Amino acid sequence: MKTALTAAILSSALAAPLAAQAEDYNIAFLAASSQNGFNQAIYAGIEEAAAKYDNVKTQIFDGEFSATAQFSQVEDIAAGGKFDAIIITPNDTVGIATALEEAIKAGVKVGTTLFPVGPELSNMEPQVPGLTVTVASDPVVGATAQADAVVDYCADKDPCKVVVLIGQLIYPFDNLRNDTYKKILGEHDNIEIVATGEGNYSPQTSMVAMQDILQAHPDIDVVLSNADQHLMGAEIAIEDAGLDMSELYTIGGGLNQIAVDAIKAGTWSGTLAQFPKSEGEAALDAVVKALNGETVPTWIDEYSLRQTPKIVTKEWLDANPDFEPEWQG
């Protein structure tokens, strides 16, 4: 009895210091741009998830929408030894792969949000050896849902004149979305893409692009964009041109608060649902579990994180009045 009690006391004495010495984890979030509202919402999710742990600290880095800047950040983190994990929203989904591979070899866990890393944007499984988790959806899936919605609207219009506002065609993911739009809309003889503008995820840039387009094509029927920020700028240009935004079919992407308000008011027609805060939370939890030696899924589909249709419309919002988007815009 005395022996058992002594063993229990020794066991307890040994266990207590071990528990108190739980390893601290420093996790870097490499934003595509820390000034971008979508990226800020991802980091808000990362911070909220980190707050659930006593030993997790996070820090955001500004990628400045620059592939070069982000590549250097990964190299510095891999060489510095301060950070245990990286969560990245990549600017260059292909070029960043080499730097991340070196970081993983240096013992840094890596999770990616919004897009996979590697040459195949529709392949959600790890294309970089050792990559811990991808929290994203296939860009083709969302772009297809948007294009199908435009096809439905245009069914009784001939011609149906469409303006596409995309981020930047130099980005592989925006190029893939644009190719998806062109493929699906091109299968319908009544639909004509009259112009394609680049908004660079900026309302100001999008406004200027839309002003230029309207000078050449004042009688459009549809504005199709991959980003709500683009529609915000386009709306100003459309109203300045004397057109009624609510009489056009307009669809954005991202599901921010501004889009929700505009759709409820009947000004915009719809937007593609996205959940940046949930992406950040899921990525943080996955890399922490991986650091703790747990097995985590290599892909978490963004569309599994919340229950909404891919295209959010006024009809759906009216039926779900308590719905709250995850970012302001």
Coordinates of C-alpha atoms in Angstrom, one line a residue:
M1 CA 0.0 0.0 0.0
K2 CA 2.8 2.3 1.0
T3 CA 4.7 1.4 -2.1
A4 CA 1.7 2.1 -4.3
L5 CA 1.1 5.5 -2.6
T6 CA 4.7 6.5 -3.0
A7 CA 4.6 5.5 -6.7
A8 CA 1.4 7.6 -7.2
I9 CA 3.0 10.6 -5.5
L10 CA 6.2 10.3 -7.7
S11 CA 4.1 9.9 -10.8
S12 CA 2.0 13.0 -10.0
A13 CA 5.2 15.0 -9.2
L14 CA 6.7 14.0 -12.5
A15 CA 3.6 14.6 -14.5
A16 CA 3.0 18.2 -13.3
P17 CA 6.2 19.7 -14.6
L18 CA 5.8 18.0 -17.9
A19 CA 2.3 19.5 -18.3
A20 CA 3.5 23.0 -17.4
Q21 CA 6.2 22.7 -20.0
A22 CA 3.8 22.4 -23.0
E23 CA 5.6 23.7 -26.0
D24 CA 4.7 27.2 -27.3
Y25 CA 3.8 27.4 -31.0
N26 CA 4.5 30.5 -33.1
I27 CA 2.4 30.5 -36.3
A28 CA 2.9 33.0 -39.2
F29 CA 0.0 34.0 -41.4
L30 CA 1.3 35.1 -44.8
A31 CA -1.5 37.2 -46.2
A32 CA -1.7 37.8 -49.9
S33 CA -2.2 41.4 -48.7
S34 CA -2.8 42.4 -45.2
Q35 CA -4.7 45.4 -46.5
N36 CA -7.3 43.2 -48.2
G37 CA -10.5 42.6 -46.3
F38 CA -10.8 38.9 -47.3
N39 CA -7.3 38.2 -46.0
Q40 CA -8.1 40.2 -42.8
A41 CA -11.1 37.9 -42.3
I42 CA -8.9 34.8 -42.7
Y43 CA -6.6 36.2 -40.0
A44 CA -9.5 37.0 -37.7
G45 CA -10.4 33.3 -37.9
I46 CA -6.8 32.3 -37.2
E47 CA -6.7 34.6 -34.2
E48 CA -10.0 33.4 -32.8
A49 CA -9.0 29.8 -33.2
A50 CA -5.6 30.5 -31.6
A51 CA -7.3 32.0 -28.6
K52 CA -8.7 28.6 -27.7
Y53 CA -5.1 27.4 -27.0
D54 CA -2.8 28.6 -24.2
N55 CA 0.4 28.0 -26.1
V56 CA -0.3 29.4 -29.6
K57 CA 0.8 32.9 -30.8
T58 CA 0.2 34.2 -34.3
Q59 CA 1.6 37.0 -36.5
I60 CA 0.4 38.4 -39.8
F61 CA 2.8 39.3 -42.7
D62 CA 1.8 41.6 -45.6
G63 CA 2.4 39.9 -48.9
E64 CA 1.6 43.1 -50.7
F65 CA -0.1 41.2 -53.6
S66 CA 3.5 40.4 -54.6
A67 CA 4.8 36.9 -55.4
T68 CA 8.3 38.1 -54.8
A69 CA 7.6 39.5 -51.3
Q70 CA 5.8 36.4 -50.2
F71 CA 8.6 34.1 -51.5
S72 CA 11.1 36.1 -49.4
Q73 CA 8.9 35.9 -46.3
V74 CA 8.8 32.1 -46.6
E75 CA 12.6 31.9 -47.0
D76 CA 13.2 34.2 -44.0
I77 CA 10.8 32.1 -41.8
A78 CA 12.5 28.8 -42.9
A79 CA 15.9 30.2 -42.0
G80 CA 14.9 32.1 -38.9
G81 CA 13.7 29.2 -36.7
K82 CA 11.2 31.3 -34.8
F83 CA 8.0 29.9 -36.4
D84 CA 6.7 26.4 -36.0
A85 CA 4.1 26.7 -38.8
I86 CA 3.0 28.9 -41.7
I87 CA -0.5 29.5 -42.9
I88 CA -0.4 31.1 -46.4
T89 CA -2.9 32.7 -48.8
P90 CA -0.6 32.5 -51.8
N91 CA -0.2 35.2 -54.4
D92 CA 1.6 32.8 -56.8
T93 CA 0.2 29.3 -56.3
V94 CA 3.0 27.8 -58.5
G95 CA 6.1 29.8 -57.8
I96 CA 5.7 29.7 -54.0
A97 CA 5.9 25.9 -54.0
T98 CA 9.7 25.7 -54.0
A99 CA 10.1 28.0 -51.0
L100 CA 7.4 26.1 -49.0
E101 CA 9.0 22.8 -49.8
E102 CA 12.3 24.1 -48.3
A103 CA 10.3 25.4 -45.2
I104 CA 8.8 22.0 -44.7
K105 CA 12.3 20.4 -44.9
A106 CA 13.3 22.8 -42.2
G107 CA 10.6 21.4 -40.0
V108 CA 7.9 24.1 -40.5
K109 CA 4.3 22.9 -40.8
V110 CA 2.5 24.5 -43.7
G111 CA -1.2 25.1 -44.4
T112 CA -2.7 27.0 -47.3
T113 CA -6.0 28.8 -47.6
L114 CA -8.2 29.9 -50.5
F115 CA -6.1 28.0 -53.1
P116 CA -3.9 24.9 -53.2
V117 CA -0.2 25.3 -53.9
G118 CA 1.1 23.7 -57.0
P119 CA 0.6 23.7 -60.8
E120 CA -2.9 22.1 -60.7
L121 CA -5.4 24.5 -59.2
S122 CA -8.2 21.9 -59.3
N123 CA -6.1 19.4 -57.4
M124 CA -6.7 19.8 -53.6
E125 CA -4.4 17.0 -52.5
P126 CA -0.9 18.1 -51.5
Q127 CA 1.3 18.9 -54.6
V128 CA 4.2 20.0 -52.3
P129 CA 5.6 17.0 -50.4
G130 CA 4.8 17.2 -46.7
L131 CA 2.2 20.0 -46.9
T132 CA -0.1 19.7 -43.9
V133 CA -3.5 21.0 -45.1
T134 CA -5.3 22.8 -47.9
V135 CA -8.4 24.7 -46.8
A136 CA -10.0 25.7 -50.1
S137 CA -12.4 24.8 -52.9
D138 CA -11.7 24.2 -56.5
P139 CA -11.9 27.6 -58.3
V140 CA -13.6 25.9 -61.2
V141 CA -16.5 24.8 -59.0
G142 CA -17.3 28.4 -58.0
A143 CA -16.8 29.9 -61.4
T144 CA -19.0 27.2 -62.9
A145 CA -21.8 28.1 -60.5
Q146 CA -21.5 31.8 -61.4
A147 CA -21.5 31.1 -65.1
D148 CA -24.5 28.8 -64.9
A149 CA -26.4 31.5 -63.1
V150 CA -25.7 33.9 -65.9
V151 CA -26.8 31.3 -68.5
D152 CA -30.1 30.9 -66.6
Y153 CA -30.6 34.7 -66.6
C154 CA -29.8 35.0 -70.3
A155 CA -32.1 32.2 -71.4
D156 CA -34.7 34.5 -72.8
K157 CA -32.3 37.3 -74.1
D158 CA -30.7 37.3 -77.5
P159 CA -28.2 38.9 -77.5
C160 CA -27.3 38.8 -73.9
K161 CA -24.3 41.1 -73.4
V162 CA -22.0 40.2 -70.6
V163 CA -19.1 42.2 -69.0
V164 CA -16.6 40.2 -67.0
L165 CA -14.6 41.8 -64.3
I166 CA -11.7 39.6 -63.1
G167 CA -8.9 40.2 -60.6
Q168 CA -5.8 40.0 -62.6
L169 CA -5.3 37.6 -65.6
I170 CA -1.6 37.2 -64.6
Y171 CA -2.9 35.2 -61.6
P172 CA -3.3 31.5 -62.4
F173 CA -6.5 31.3 -60.3
D174 CA -8.1 34.3 -62.0
N175 CA -7.1 33.0 -65.4
L176 CA -8.7 29.7 -64.6
R177 CA -11.9 31.4 -63.5
N178 CA -12.0 33.5 -66.7
D179 CA -11.4 30.4 -68.8
T180 CA -14.3 28.7 -67.0
Y181 CA -16.6 31.7 -67.7
K182 CA -15.6 31.8 -71.4
K183 CA -16.1 28.0 -71.8
I184 CA -19.6 27.9 -70.3
L185 CA -20.9 31.1 -71.7
G186 CA -19.4 30.3 -75.1
E187 CA -21.6 27.2 -75.3
H188 CA -24.6 29.5 -75.8
D189 CA -25.1 31.4 -79.1
N190 CA -27.2 34.1 -77.5
I191 CA -24.5 35.1 -75.0
E192 CA -21.8 37.6 -75.9
I193 CA -18.9 38.6 -73.7
V194 CA -18.5 42.2 -74.9
A195 CA -15.6 43.1 -72.6
T196 CA -13.3 41.8 -69.9
G197 CA -11.8 44.2 -67.3
E198 CA -9.3 43.7 -64.5
G199 CA -10.3 45.1 -61.1
N200 CA -7.3 43.9 -59.0
Y201 CA -9.7 43.4 -56.0
S202 CA -10.0 47.2 -55.7
P203 CA -13.3 49.1 -56.0
Q204 CA -11.4 52.2 -57.4
T205 CA -9.6 50.2 -60.1
S206 CA -12.8 48.4 -60.9
M207 CA -14.7 51.7 -61.3
V208 CA -12.2 53.0 -63.8
A209 CA -12.3 49.7 -65.7
M210 CA -16.1 49.8 -65.8
Q211 CA -16.1 53.4 -66.9
D212 CA -13.9 52.5 -69.9
I213 CA -16.1 49.5 -70.8
L214 CA -19.3 51.5 -70.7
Q215 CA -18.0 54.1 -73.1
A216 CA -17.7 51.4 -75.7
H217 CA -20.6 49.2 -74.6
P218 CA -23.4 51.3 -73.0
D219 CA -26.1 48.6 -73.5
I220 CA -24.9 45.7 -71.3
D221 CA -27.2 43.1 -69.6
V222 CA -24.8 41.4 -67.2
V223 CA -21.8 42.1 -65.0
L224 CA -20.1 38.9 -63.9
S225 CA -17.2 39.2 -61.5
N226 CA -15.2 36.9 -59.2
A227 CA -15.1 39.5 -56.4
D228 CA -17.6 41.7 -54.5
Q229 CA -15.0 44.5 -54.4
H230 CA -15.2 44.7 -58.2
L231 CA -19.0 45.1 -58.2
M232 CA -18.7 47.9 -55.6
G233 CA -16.6 49.9 -58.1
A234 CA -18.7 48.9 -61.1
E235 CA -21.9 50.0 -59.4
I236 CA -20.5 53.6 -59.1
A237 CA -19.6 53.6 -62.8
I238 CA -22.9 52.1 -63.8
E239 CA -24.9 54.7 -61.9
D240 CA -22.7 57.5 -63.2
A241 CA -23.5 56.3 -66.7
G242 CA -27.2 56.8 -66.0
L243 CA -28.0 53.0 -65.8
D244 CA -30.1 51.3 -63.2
M245 CA -27.9 48.7 -61.4
S246 CA -31.1 46.8 -60.3
E247 CA -32.2 46.3 -63.9
L248 CA -28.9 44.5 -64.8
Y249 CA -28.0 41.0 -63.7
T250 CA -24.9 41.5 -61.5
I251 CA -23.1 38.7 -59.6
G252 CA -19.9 39.0 -57.5
G253 CA -17.9 36.7 -55.3
G254 CA -16.9 36.6 -51.7
L255 CA -20.2 37.1 -49.8
N256 CA -19.2 40.2 -47.8
Q257 CA -21.5 42.4 -45.8
I258 CA -21.8 45.0 -48.6
A259 CA -22.9 42.3 -51.0
V260 CA -25.4 40.9 -48.6
D261 CA -26.9 44.4 -48.1
A262 CA -27.0 45.1 -51.8
I263 CA -28.6 41.8 -52.6
K264 CA -31.2 42.2 -49.9
A265 CA -32.0 45.7 -51.3
G266 CA -32.4 44.3 -54.8
T267 CA -29.5 46.3 -56.2
W268 CA -27.2 43.3 -56.9
S269 CA -28.5 39.9 -58.1
G270 CA -26.3 37.5 -56.3
T271 CA -22.8 36.5 -55.2
L272 CA -20.6 33.4 -54.8
A273 CA -20.5 32.3 -51.2
Q274 CA -17.1 32.2 -49.5
F275 CA -16.1 31.9 -45.9
P276 CA -12.6 33.4 -45.1
K277 CA -13.0 33.4 -41.3
S278 CA -13.9 29.8 -41.3
E279 CA -11.0 29.0 -43.6
G280 CA -8.6 30.6 -41.1
E281 CA -10.1 28.8 -38.1
A282 CA -9.9 25.4 -39.9
A283 CA -6.3 26.0 -41.0
L284 CA -5.1 27.0 -37.5
D285 CA -6.7 24.0 -35.9
A286 CA -5.2 21.7 -38.5
V287 CA -1.7 22.9 -38.1
V288 CA -1.8 22.9 -34.3
K289 CA -3.1 19.4 -34.3
A290 CA -0.3 18.4 -36.7
L291 CA 2.3 20.1 -34.4
N292 CA 0.8 18.0 -31.6
G293 CA 1.4 14.9 -33.6
E294 CA -2.2 14.3 -34.6
T295 CA -3.3 13.2 -38.0
V296 CA -5.3 15.8 -39.9
P297 CA -7.1 15.8 -43.3
T298 CA -4.9 17.0 -46.1
W299 CA -7.9 18.9 -47.7
I300 CA -10.8 20.7 -46.0
D301 CA -13.4 21.8 -48.6
E302 CA -14.4 25.4 -47.9
Y303 CA -17.9 24.6 -48.9
S304 CA -18.1 22.0 -46.0
L305 CA -17.5 24.8 -43.4
R306 CA -20.9 26.5 -43.6
Q307 CA -24.3 25.5 -45.0
T308 CA -25.3 27.9 -47.8
P309 CA -26.0 27.6 -51.5
K310 CA -23.0 28.4 -53.7
I311 CA -24.9 31.3 -55.2
V312 CA -26.5 33.5 -52.6
T313 CA -29.6 35.4 -53.8
K314 CA -32.2 37.7 -52.4
E315 CA -34.6 34.8 -52.2
W316 CA -32.2 32.8 -50.0
L317 CA -31.3 35.8 -47.8
D318 CA -35.0 36.6 -47.3
A319 CA -35.6 33.0 -46.2
N320 CA -32.6 33.2 -43.9
P321 CA -32.8 36.6 -42.2
D322 CA -30.3 35.7 -39.4
F323 CA -27.5 34.9 -41.8
E324 CA -24.3 36.9 -41.1
P325 CA -21.4 37.0 -43.6
E326 CA -17.8 36.6 -42.4
W327 CA -16.3 39.8 -43.6
Q328 CA -17.2 43.5 -44.2
G329 CA -15.8 44.1 -47.6

